[in-house]
XYZ file of C-alpha atoms in Angstrom:
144
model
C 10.067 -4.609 -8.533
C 7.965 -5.327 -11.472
C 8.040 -8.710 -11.719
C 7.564 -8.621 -8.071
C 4.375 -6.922 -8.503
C 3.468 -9.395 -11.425
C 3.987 -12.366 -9.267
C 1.956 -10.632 -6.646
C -0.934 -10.288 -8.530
C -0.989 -12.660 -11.711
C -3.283 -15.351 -9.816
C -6.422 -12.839 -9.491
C -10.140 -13.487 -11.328
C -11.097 -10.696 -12.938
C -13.707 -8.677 -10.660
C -17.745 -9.540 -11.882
C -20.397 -7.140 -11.690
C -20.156 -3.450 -10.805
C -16.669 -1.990 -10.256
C -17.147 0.786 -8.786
C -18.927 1.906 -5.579
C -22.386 2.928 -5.761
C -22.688 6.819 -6.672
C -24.013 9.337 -9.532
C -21.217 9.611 -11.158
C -17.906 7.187 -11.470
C -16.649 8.907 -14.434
C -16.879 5.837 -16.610
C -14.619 3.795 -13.985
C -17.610 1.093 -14.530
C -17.761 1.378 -18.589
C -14.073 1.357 -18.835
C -12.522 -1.634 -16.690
C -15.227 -4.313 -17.469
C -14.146 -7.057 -18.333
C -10.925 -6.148 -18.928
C -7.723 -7.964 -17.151
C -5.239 -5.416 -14.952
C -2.768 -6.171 -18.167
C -4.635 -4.665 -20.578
C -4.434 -0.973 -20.206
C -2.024 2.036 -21.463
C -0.488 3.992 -19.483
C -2.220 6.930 -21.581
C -5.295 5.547 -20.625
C -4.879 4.683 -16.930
C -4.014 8.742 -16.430
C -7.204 9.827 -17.763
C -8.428 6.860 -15.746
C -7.015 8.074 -12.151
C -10.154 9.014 -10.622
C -11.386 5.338 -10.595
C -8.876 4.734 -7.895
C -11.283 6.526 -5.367
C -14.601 4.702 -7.120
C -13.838 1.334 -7.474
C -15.183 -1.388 -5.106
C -12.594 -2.987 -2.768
C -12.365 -6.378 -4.892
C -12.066 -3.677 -8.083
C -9.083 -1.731 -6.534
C -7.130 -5.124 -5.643
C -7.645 -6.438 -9.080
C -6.681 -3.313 -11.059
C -3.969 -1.962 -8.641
C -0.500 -3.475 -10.314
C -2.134 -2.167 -13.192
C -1.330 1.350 -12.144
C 1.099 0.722 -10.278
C 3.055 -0.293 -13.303
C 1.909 2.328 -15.166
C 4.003 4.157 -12.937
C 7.211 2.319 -12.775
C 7.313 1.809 -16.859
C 6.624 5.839 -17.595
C 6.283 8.015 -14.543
C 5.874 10.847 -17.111
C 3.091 9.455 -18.576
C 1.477 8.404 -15.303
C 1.678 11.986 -14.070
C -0.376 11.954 -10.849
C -0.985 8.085 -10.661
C 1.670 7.670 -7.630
C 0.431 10.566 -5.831
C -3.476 9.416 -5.975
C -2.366 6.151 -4.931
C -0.392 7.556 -2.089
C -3.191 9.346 -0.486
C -6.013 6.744 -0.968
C -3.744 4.343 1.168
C -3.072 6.965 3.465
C -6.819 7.505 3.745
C -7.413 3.712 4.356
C -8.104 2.764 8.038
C -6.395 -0.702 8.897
C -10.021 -2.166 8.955
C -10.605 -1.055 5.352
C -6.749 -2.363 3.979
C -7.918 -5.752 5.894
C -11.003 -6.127 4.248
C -9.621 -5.410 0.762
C -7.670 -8.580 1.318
C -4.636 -8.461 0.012
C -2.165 -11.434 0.597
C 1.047 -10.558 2.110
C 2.917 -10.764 -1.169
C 0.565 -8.240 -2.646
C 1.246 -5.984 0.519
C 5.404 -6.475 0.363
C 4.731 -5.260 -3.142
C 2.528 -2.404 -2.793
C 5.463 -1.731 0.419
C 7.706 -1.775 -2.179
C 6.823 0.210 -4.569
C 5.766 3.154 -2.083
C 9.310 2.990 -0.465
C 10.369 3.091 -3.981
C 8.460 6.410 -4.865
C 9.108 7.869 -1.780
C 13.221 7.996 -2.484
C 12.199 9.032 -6.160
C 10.280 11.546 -5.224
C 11.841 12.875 -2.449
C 9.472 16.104 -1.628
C 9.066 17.828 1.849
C 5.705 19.037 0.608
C 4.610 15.131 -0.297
C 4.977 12.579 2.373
C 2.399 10.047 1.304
C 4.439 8.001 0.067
C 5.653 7.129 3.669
C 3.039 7.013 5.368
C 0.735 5.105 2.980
C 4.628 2.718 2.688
C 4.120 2.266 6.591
C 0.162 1.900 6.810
C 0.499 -1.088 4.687
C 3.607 -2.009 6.742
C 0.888 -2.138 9.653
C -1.438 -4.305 7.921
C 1.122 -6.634 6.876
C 2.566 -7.289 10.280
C -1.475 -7.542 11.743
C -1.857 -10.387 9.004
């Protein structure tokens, strides 16, 4: 699965301008990622960083995606709550919104992937975001 997701992504332009959306605060999601390539981070680093999941700007979140989900494949421990905030911002995604983010099908296979994968990792009756964020993109990738 990770070279999957490196294949998936590896052809991307790193995002110009402001990553994340307009608001007061973006707890340094802005400061942090630019400029940077998806490549570059810790895992350390990307946990403190979780919150910019939620601020960055659609072309932001597509560009620095395999970088957590990585993160979360190579140390799970380290990556603490990475999955789980990744989970629920794809289960908060309408179709429209996963459309517009415009992710090629072998980026959504991928991101399929690895949610199937955490959802038989983590196999929790209190958690089921991992399925249902594994079949929203399943959605979008049969629309596309």
């Amino acid at each position: 699965m990770h070279s999957q997701i490196i294949t998936a992504f590896s052809n991307m332009d790193i995002p110009q301008g402001r990553l994340s959306v307009d608001t007061y605060d973006d707890e340094e999601t802005n400061v942090y990622f630019t400029g940077t390539s998806w490549e570059e981070h810790e895992i350390a680093k990307l946990r403190d960083m979780y919150s910019a999941i939620t601020f960055f700007t659609p072309e932001a979140f597509r560009y620095y995606l395999p970088a957590f989900m990585l993160a979360e494949l190579n140390d799970p421990e380290t990556a603490d709550i990475i999955a789980e905030n990744l989970a629920s911002k794809f289960v908060g995604f309408t179709s429209e919104e996963l459309l517009n983010i415009k992710f090629n099908n072998d980026q959504l296979i991928a991101i399929k992937c690895f949610f199937d994968y955490c959802a038989q990792l983590y196999d929790d009756e209190y958690f089921d975001d991992f399925q249902k964020a594994a079949h929203k993109v399943s959605l979008v990738l049969n629309r596309s």
